[in-house]
PDB file of C-alpha atoms and ligand atoms in Angstrom:
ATOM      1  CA  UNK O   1     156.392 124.779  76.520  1.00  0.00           C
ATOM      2  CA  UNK O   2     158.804 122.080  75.431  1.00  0.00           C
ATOM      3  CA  UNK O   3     157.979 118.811  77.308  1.00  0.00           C
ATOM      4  CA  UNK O   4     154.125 119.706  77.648  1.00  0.00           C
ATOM      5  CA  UNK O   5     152.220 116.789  77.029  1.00  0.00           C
ATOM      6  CA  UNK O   6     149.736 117.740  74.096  1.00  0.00           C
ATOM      7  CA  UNK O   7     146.101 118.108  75.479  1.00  0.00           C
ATOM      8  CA  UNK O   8     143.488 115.632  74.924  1.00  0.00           C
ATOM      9  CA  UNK O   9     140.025 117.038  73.108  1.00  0.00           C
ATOM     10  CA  UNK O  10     137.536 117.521  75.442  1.00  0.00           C
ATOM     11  CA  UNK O  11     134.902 116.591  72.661  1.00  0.00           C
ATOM     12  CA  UNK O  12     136.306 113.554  71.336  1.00  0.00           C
ATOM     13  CA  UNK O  13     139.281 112.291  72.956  1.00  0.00           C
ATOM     14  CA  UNK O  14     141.922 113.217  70.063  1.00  0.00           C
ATOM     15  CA  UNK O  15     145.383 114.217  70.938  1.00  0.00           C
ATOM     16  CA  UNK O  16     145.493 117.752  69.763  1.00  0.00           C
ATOM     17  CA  UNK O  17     147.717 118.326  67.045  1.00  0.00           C
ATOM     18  CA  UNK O  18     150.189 121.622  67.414  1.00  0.00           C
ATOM     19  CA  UNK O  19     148.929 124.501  64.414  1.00  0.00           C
ATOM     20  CA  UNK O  20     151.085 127.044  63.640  1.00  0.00           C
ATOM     21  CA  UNK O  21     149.671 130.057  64.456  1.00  0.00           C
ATOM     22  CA  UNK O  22     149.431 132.141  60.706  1.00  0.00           C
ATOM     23  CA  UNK O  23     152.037 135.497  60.444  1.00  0.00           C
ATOM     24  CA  UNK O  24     149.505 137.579  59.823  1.00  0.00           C
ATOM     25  CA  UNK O  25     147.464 136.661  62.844  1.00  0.00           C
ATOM     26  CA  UNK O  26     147.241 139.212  66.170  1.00  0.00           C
ATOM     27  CA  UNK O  27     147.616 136.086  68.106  1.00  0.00           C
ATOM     28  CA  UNK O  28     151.106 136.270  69.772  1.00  0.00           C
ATOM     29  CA  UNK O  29     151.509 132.644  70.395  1.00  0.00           C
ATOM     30  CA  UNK O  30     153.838 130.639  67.899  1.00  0.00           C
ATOM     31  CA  UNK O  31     150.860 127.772  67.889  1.00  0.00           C
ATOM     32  CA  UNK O  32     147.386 126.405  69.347  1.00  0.00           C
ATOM     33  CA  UNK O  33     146.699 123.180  70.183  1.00  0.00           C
ATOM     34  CA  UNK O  34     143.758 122.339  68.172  1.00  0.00           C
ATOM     35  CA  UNK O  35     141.438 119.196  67.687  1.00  0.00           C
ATOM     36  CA  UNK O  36     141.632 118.062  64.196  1.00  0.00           C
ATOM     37  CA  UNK O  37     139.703 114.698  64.586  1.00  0.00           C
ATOM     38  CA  UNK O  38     137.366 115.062  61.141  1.00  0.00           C
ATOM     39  CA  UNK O  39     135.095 113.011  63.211  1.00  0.00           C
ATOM     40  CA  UNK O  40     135.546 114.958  66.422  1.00  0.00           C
ATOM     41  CA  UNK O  41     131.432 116.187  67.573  1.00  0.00           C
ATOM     42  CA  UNK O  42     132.081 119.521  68.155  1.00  0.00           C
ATOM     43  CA  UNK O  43     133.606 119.890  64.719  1.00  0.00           C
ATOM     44  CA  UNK O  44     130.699 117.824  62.884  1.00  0.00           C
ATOM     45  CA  UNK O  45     127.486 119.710  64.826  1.00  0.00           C
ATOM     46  CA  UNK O  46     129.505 123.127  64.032  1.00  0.00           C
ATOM     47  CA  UNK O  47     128.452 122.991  60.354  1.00  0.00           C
ATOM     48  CA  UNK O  48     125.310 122.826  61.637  1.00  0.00           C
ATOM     49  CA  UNK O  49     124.997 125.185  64.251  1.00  0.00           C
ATOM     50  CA  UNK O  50     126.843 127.981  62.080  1.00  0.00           C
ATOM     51  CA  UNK O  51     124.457 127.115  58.992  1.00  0.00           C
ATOM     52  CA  UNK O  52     121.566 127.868  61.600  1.00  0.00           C
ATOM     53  CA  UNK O  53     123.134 130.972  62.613  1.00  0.00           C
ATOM     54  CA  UNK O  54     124.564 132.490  60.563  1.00  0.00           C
ATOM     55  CA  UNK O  55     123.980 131.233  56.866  1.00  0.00           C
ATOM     56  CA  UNK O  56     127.605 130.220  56.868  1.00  0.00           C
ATOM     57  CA  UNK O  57     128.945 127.221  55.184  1.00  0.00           C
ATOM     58  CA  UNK O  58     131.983 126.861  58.104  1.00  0.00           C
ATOM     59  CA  UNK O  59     132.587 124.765  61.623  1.00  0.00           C
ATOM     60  CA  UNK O  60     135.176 125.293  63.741  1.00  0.00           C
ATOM     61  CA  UNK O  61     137.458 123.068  65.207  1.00  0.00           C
ATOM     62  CA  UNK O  62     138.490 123.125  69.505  1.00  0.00           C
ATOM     63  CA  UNK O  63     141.182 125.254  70.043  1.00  0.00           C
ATOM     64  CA  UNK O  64     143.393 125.262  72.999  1.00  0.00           C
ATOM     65  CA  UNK O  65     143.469 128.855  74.257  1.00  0.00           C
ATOM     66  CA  UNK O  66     147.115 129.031  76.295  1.00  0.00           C
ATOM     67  CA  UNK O  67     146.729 131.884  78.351  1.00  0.00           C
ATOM     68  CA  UNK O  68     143.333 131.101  79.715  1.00  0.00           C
ATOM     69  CA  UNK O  69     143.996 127.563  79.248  1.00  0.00           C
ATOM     70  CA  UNK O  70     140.048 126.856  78.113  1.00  0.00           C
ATOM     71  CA  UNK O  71     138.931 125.259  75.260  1.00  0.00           C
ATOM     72  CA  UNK O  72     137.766 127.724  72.361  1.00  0.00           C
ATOM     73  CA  UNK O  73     136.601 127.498  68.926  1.00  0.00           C
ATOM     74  CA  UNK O  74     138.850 128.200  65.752  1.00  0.00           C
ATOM     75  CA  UNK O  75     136.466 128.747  62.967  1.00  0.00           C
ATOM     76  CA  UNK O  76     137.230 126.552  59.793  1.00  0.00           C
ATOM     77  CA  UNK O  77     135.899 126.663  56.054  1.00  0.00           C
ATOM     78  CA  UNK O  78     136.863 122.839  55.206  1.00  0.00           C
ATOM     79  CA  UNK O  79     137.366 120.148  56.375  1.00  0.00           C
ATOM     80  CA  UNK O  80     141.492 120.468  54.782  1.00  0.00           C
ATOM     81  CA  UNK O  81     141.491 124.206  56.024  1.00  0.00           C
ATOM     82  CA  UNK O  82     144.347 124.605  58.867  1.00  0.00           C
ATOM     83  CA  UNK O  83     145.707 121.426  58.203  1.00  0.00           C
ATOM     84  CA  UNK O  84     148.985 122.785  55.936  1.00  0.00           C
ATOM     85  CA  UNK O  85     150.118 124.709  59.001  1.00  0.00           C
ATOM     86  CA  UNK O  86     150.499 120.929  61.257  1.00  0.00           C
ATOM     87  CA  UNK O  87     153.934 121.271  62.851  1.00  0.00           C
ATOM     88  CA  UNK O  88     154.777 117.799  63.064  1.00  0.00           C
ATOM     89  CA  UNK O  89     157.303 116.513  66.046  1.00  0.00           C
TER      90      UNK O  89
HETATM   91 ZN1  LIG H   1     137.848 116.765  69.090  1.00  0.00          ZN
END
């Protein structure tokens, strides 16, 4: 993936920012791209929409998936959570 130009949100415009995918994760990949514009819609209406559903204080934050290449939510408890695991360039 080296020279890929990082994805743009499709919520709020934001560059996505490469997250390193945890260890103990099934995903295979090495990272997402993921949207983590604290002011991004998707994110701020999540808190919302999960308190509605589900009684949950969480959001989640747009996810690019690579292999399908769509746009998929990574659920988040804060608005700090994932952001240790940036891999900066
Ligand atoms: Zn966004």
């Amino acid at each position: 993936m080296k020279g890929q130009v990082a994805p743009k949100c499709p919520h709020c415009g934001a560059t996505m920012l490469k997250w390193r995918v945890p260890i103990a994760s099934t995903w295979p990949e090495e990272y997402f791209y993921v949207c983590l514009n604290d002011e991004c819609p998707y994110y701020v209406q999540g808190w919302d929409v999960m308190w509605e559903q589900q009684a949950t204080r969480a959001s989640y934050r747009c996810r690019l998936d690579p292999d399908s290449g769509k746009f998929v939510p990574l659920p988040v408890w804060s608005a700090e959570a994932l952001k240790d695991d940036i891999i900066e360039e």
